[in-house]
PDB file of C-alpha atoms in Angstrom:
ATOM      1  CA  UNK A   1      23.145  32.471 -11.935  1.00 75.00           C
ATOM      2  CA  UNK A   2      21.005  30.800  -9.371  1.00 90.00           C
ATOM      3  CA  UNK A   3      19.279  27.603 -10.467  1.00 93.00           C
ATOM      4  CA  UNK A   4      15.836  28.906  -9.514  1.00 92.00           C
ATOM      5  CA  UNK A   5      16.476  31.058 -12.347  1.00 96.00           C
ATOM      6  CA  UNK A   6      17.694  28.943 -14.986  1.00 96.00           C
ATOM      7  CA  UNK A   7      14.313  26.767 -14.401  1.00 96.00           C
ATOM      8  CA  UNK A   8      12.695  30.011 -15.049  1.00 95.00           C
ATOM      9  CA  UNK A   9      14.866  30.658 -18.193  1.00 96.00           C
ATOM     10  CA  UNK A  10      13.711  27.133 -19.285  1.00 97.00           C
ATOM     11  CA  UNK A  11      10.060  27.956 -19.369  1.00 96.00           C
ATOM     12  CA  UNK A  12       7.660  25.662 -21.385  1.00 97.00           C
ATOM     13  CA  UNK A  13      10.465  23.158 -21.208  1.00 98.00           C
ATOM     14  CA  UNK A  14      10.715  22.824 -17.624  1.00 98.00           C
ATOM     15  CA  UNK A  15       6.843  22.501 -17.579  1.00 97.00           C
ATOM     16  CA  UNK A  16       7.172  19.876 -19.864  1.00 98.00           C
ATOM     17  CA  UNK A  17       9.460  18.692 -17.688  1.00 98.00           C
ATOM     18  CA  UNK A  18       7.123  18.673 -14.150  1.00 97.00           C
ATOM     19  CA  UNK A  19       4.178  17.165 -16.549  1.00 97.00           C
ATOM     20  CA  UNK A  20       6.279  14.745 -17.752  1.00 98.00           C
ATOM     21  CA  UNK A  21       7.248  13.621 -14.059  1.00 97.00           C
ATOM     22  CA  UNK A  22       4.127  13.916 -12.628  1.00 95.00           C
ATOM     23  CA  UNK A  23       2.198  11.819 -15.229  1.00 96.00           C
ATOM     24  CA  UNK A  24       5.094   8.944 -14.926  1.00 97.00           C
ATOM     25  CA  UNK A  25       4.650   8.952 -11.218  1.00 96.00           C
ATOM     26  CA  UNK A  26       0.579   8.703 -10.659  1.00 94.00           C
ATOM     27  CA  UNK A  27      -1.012   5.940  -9.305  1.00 95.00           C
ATOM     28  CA  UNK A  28      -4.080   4.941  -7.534  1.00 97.00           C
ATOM     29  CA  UNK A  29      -2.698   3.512  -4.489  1.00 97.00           C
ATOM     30  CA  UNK A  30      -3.561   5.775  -1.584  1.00 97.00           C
ATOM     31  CA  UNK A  31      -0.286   5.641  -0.028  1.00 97.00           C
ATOM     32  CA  UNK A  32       1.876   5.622  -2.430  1.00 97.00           C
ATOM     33  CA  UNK A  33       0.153   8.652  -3.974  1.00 97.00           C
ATOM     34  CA  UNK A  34       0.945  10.304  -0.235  1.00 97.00           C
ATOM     35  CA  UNK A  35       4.539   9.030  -0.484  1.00 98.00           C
ATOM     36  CA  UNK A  36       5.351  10.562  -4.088  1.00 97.00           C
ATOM     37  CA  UNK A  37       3.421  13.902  -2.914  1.00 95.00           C
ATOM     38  CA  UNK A  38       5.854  13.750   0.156  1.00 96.00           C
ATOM     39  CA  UNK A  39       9.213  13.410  -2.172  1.00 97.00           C
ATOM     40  CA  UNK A  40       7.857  15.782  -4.658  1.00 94.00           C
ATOM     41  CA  UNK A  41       7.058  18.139  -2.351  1.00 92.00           C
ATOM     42  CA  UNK A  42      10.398  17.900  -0.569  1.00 92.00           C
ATOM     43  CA  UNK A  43      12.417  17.814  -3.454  1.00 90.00           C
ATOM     44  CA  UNK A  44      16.241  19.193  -3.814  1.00 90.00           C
ATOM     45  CA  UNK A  45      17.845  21.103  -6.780  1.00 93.00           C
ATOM     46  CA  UNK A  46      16.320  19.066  -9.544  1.00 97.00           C
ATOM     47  CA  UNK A  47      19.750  19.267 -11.261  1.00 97.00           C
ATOM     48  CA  UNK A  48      20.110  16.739 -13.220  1.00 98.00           C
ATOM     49  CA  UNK A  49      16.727  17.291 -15.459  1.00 98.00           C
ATOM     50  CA  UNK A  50      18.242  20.893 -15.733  1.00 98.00           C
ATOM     51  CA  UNK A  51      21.081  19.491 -17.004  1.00 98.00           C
ATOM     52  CA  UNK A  52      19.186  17.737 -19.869  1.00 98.00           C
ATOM     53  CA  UNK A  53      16.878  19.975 -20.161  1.00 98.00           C
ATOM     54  CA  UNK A  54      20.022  22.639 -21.521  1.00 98.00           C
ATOM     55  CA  UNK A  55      21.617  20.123 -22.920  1.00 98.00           C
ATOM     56  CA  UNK A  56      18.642  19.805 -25.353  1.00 98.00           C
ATOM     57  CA  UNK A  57      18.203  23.189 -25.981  1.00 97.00           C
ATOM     58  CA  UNK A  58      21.776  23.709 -26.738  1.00 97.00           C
ATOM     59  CA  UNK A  59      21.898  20.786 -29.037  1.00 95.00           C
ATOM     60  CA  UNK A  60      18.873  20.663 -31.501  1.00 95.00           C
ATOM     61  CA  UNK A  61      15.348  20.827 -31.220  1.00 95.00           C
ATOM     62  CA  UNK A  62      13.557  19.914 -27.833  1.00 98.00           C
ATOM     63  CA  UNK A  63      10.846  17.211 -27.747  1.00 97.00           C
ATOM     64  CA  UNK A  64       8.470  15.520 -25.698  1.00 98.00           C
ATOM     65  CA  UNK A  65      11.403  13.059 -25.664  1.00 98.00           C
ATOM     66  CA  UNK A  66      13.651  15.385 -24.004  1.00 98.00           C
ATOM     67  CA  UNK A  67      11.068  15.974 -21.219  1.00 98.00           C
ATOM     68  CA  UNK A  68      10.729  12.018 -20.686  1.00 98.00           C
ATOM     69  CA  UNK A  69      14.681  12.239 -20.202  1.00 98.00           C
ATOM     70  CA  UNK A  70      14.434  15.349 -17.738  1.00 98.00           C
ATOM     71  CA  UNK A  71      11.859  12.961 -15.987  1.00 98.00           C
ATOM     72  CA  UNK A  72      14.087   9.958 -16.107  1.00 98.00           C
ATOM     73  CA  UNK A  73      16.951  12.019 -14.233  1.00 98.00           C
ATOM     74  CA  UNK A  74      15.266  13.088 -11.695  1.00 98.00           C
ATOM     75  CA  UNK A  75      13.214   9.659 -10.693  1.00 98.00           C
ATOM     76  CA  UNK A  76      16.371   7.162 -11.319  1.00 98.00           C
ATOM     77  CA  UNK A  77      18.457   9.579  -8.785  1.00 97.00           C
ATOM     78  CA  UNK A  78      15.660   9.374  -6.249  1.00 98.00           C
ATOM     79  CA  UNK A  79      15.214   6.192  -6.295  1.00 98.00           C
ATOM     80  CA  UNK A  80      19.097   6.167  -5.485  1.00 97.00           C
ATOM     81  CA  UNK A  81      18.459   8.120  -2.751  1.00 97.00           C
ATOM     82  CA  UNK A  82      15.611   6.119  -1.271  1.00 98.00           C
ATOM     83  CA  UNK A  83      17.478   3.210  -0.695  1.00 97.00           C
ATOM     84  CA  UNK A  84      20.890   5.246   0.483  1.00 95.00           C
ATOM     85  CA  UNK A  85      18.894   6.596   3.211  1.00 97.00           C
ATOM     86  CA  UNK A  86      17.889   3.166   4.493  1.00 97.00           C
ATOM     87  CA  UNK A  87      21.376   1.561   3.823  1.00 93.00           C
ATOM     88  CA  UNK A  88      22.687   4.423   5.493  1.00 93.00           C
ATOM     89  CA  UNK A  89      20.197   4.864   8.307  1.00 96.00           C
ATOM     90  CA  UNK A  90      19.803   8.271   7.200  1.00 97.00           C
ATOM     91  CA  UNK A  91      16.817  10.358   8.914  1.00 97.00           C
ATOM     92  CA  UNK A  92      17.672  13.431   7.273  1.00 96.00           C
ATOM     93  CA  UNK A  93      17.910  14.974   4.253  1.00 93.00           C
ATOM     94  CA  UNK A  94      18.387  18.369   3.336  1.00 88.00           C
ATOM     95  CA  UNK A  95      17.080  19.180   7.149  1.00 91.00           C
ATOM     96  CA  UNK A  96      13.470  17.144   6.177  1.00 94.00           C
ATOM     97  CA  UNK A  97      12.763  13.924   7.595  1.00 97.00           C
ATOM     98  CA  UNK A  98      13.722  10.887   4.948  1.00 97.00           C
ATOM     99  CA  UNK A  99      10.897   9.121   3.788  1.00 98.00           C
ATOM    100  CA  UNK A 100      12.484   6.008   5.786  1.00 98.00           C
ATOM    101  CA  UNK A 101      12.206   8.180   8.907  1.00 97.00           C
ATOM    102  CA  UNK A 102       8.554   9.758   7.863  1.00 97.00           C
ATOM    103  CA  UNK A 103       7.003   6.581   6.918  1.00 97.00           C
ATOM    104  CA  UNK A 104       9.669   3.605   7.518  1.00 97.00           C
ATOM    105  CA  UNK A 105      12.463   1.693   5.773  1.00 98.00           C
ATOM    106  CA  UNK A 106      10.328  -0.848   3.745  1.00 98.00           C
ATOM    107  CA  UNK A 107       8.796   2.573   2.474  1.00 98.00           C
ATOM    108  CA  UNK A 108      11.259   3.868   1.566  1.00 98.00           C
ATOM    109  CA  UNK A 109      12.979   0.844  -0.242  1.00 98.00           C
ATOM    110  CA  UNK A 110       9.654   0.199  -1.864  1.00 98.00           C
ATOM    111  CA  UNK A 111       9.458   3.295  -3.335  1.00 98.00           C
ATOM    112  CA  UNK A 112      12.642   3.490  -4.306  1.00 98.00           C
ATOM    113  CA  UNK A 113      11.612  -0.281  -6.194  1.00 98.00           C
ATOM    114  CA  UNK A 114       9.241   1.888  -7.570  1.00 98.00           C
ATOM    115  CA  UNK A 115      10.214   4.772  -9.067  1.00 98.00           C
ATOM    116  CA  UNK A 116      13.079   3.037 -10.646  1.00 98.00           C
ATOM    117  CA  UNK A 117      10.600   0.750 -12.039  1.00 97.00           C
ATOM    118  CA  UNK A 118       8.980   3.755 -13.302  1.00 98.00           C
ATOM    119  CA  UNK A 119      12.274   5.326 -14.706  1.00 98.00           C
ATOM    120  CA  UNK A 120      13.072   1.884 -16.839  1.00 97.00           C
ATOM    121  CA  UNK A 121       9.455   1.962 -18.158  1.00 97.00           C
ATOM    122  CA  UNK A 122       9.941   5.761 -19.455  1.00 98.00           C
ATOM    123  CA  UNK A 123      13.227   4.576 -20.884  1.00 98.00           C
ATOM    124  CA  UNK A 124      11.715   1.513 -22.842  1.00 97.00           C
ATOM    125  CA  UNK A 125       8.332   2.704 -24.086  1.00 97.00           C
ATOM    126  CA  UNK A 126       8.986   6.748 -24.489  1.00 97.00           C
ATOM    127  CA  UNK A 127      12.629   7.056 -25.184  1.00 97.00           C
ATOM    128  CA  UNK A 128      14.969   5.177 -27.738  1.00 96.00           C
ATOM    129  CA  UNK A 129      17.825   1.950 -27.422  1.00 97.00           C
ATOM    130  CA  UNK A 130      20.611   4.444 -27.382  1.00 97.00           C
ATOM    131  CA  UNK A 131      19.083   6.384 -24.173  1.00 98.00           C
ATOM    132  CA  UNK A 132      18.502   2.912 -22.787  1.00 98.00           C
ATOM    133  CA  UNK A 133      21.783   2.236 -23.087  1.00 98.00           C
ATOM    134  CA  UNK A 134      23.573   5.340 -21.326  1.00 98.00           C
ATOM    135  CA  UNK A 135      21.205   5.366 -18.285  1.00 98.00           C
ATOM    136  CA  UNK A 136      21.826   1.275 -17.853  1.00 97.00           C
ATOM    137  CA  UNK A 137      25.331   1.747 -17.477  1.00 98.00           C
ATOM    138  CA  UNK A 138      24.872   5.023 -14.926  1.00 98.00           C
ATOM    139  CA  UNK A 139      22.316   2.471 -12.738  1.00 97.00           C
ATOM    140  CA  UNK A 140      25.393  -0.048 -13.136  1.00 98.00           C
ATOM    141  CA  UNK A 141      28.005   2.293 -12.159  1.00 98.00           C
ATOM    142  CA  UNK A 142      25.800   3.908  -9.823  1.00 97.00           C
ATOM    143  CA  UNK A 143      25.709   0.642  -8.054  1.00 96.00           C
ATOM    144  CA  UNK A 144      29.380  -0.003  -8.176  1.00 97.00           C
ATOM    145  CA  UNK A 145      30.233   3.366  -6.608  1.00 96.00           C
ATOM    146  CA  UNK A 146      28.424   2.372  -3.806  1.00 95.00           C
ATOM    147  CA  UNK A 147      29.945  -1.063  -3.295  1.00 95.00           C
ATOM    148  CA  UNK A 148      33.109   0.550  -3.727  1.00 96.00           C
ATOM    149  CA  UNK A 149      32.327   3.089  -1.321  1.00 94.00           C
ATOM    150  CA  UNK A 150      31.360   0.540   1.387  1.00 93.00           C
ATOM    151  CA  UNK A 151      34.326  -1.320   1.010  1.00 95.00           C
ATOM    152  CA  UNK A 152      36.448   1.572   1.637  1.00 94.00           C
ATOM    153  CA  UNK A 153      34.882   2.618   4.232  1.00 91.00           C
ATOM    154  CA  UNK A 154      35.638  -0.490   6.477  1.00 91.00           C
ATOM    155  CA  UNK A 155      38.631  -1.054   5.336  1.00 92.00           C
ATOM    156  CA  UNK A 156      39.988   2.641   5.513  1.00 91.00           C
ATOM    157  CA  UNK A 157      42.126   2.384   3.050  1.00 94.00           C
ATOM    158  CA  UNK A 158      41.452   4.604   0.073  1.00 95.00           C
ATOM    159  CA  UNK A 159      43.154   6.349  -1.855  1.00 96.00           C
ATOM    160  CA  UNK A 160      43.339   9.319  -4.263  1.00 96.00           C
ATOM    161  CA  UNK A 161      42.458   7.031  -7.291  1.00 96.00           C
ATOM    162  CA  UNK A 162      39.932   5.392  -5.238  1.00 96.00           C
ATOM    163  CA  UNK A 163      38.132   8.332  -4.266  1.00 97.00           C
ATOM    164  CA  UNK A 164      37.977   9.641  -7.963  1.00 97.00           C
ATOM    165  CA  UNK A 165      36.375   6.215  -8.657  1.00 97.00           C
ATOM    166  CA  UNK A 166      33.957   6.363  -6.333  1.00 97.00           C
ATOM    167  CA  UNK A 167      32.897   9.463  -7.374  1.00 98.00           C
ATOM    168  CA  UNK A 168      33.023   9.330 -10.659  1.00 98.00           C
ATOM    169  CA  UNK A 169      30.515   5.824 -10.542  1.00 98.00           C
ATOM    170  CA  UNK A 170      28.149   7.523  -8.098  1.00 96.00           C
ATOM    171  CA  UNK A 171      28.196  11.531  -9.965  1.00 97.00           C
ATOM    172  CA  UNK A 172      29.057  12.041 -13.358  1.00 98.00           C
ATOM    173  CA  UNK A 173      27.320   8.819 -14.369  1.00 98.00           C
ATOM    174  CA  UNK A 174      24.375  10.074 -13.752  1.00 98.00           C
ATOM    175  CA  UNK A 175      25.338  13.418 -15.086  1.00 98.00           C
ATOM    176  CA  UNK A 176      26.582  12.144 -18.118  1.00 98.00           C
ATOM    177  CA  UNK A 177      23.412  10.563 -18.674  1.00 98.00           C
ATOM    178  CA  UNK A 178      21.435  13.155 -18.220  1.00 98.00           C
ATOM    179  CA  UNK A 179      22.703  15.372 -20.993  1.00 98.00           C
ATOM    180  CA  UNK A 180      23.702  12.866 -23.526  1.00 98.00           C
ATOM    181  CA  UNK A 181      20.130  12.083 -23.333  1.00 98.00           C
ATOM    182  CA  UNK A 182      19.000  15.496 -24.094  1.00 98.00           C
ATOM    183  CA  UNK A 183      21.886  15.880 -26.926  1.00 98.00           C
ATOM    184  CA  UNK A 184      20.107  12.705 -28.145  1.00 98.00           C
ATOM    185  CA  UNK A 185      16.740  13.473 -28.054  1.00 98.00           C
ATOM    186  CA  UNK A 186      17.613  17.398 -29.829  1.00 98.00           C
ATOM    187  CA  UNK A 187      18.830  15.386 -32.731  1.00 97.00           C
ATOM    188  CA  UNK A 188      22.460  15.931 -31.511  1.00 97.00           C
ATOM    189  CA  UNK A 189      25.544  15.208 -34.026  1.00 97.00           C
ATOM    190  CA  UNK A 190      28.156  12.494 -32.090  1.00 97.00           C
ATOM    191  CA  UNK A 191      30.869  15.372 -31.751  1.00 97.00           C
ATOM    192  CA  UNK A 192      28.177  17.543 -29.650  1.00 97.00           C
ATOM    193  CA  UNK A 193      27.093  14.090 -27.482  1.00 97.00           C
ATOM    194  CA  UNK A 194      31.174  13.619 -27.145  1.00 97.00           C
ATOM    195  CA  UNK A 195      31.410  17.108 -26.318  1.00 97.00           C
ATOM    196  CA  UNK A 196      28.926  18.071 -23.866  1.00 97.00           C
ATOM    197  CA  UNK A 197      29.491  14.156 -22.257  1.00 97.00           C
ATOM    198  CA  UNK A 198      32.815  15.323 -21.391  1.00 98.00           C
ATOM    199  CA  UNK A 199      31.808  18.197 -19.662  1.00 98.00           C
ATOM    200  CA  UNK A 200      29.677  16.798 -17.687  1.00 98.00           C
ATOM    201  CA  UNK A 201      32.280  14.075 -16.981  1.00 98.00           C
ATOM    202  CA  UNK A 202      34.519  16.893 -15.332  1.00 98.00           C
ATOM    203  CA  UNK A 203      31.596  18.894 -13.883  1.00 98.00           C
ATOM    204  CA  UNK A 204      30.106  15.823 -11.888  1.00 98.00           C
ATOM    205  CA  UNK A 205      33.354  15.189 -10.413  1.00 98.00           C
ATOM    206  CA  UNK A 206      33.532  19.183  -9.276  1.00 98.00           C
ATOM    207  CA  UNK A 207      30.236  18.823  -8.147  1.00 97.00           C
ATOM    208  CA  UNK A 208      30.972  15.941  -5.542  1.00 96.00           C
ATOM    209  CA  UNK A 209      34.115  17.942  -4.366  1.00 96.00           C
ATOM    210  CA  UNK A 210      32.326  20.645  -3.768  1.00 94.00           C
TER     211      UNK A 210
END
């Protein structure tokens, strides 16, 4: 099944989802407003939110809560990707100019500043301690896999373990996140959370092979 469809399958809830995004992200700075318009408009598959958003519906009841999550995937793994594409000089993505290369670097790292900002305030004022929780330690892994990643790549060195940390830090943490907090916000039992959390342990990985 294509994803295009499952958003479709998703219905109210992925609309809850784009509301949920686009009120988090408005402000009344001119070009910042231009900037967001420009990453929203150029956005990629949107998987992660997916990923919560069936992870909710699969695990209880959805709530507004569970669209704040969707939200929180999606801006925390741009933000990532605003600052890779400056760290990595990166004027492409997914064939469209970067936001470093439409607008410029301090842009695109100020945006990135942003939108995380924008992630953590979801996560404090519309979420719960327990969601804080798993999405701090994706940012922190998230972070690690990159240093790791750097590291390696001057000192070509790495190996299998290596590259199955690296992956696993800058991936499945991420995707991990995203559906324990769905699980969590459906009202989830642990042994679905520990469930579906491994799952997406393994699937994140496969998802970086591929």
């Amino acid at each position: 099944m294509r994803l295009d469809t499952v958003k479709l399958e998703l219905g109210k809830d992925w609309s809850g989802y784009e509301e949920a995004i686009r009120n988090a992200l408005q402000h009344s700075n001119k070009l910042l407003t231009k900037i967001n318009g420009y990453i929203i408009d150029t956005a990629g598959k949107q998987l992660r939110p997916v990923l919560c958003l069936l992870s909710a519906q699969a695990s209880g009841e959805v709530s507004q809560m569970s669209y704040e999550c969707a939200a929180v995937c999606e801006i925390i793994h741009t933000a990532t990707l605003l600052h890779d594409d400056v760290a990595d000089n990166a004027d492409l993505r997914r064939g469209l100019p970067t936001v470093k290369a439409a607008f410029s670097p301090a842009a695109s790292v100020l945006t990135g500043d942003y939108w995380l900002a924008k992630g953590m305030y979801l996560l404090i004022n519309k979420c719960n301690n327990e969601i804080l929780r798993h999405f701090t330690k994706a940012l922190h892994d998230l972070s690690v896999g990159e240093i790791i990643q750097m590291e390696k790549a001057e000192e070509l060195d790495t190996t299998r373990e290596d590259y199955y940390k690296i992956i696993e830090c800058k991936t499945a943490s991420l995707f991990i996140a995203a559906v324990k907090s769905g699980a969590i916000s459906a009202g989830a039992p642990q042994e679905y959370i520990d469930a579906i959390s491994n799952y997406a342990f393994h699937l994140g990985l496969a998802f970086q092979m591929r």
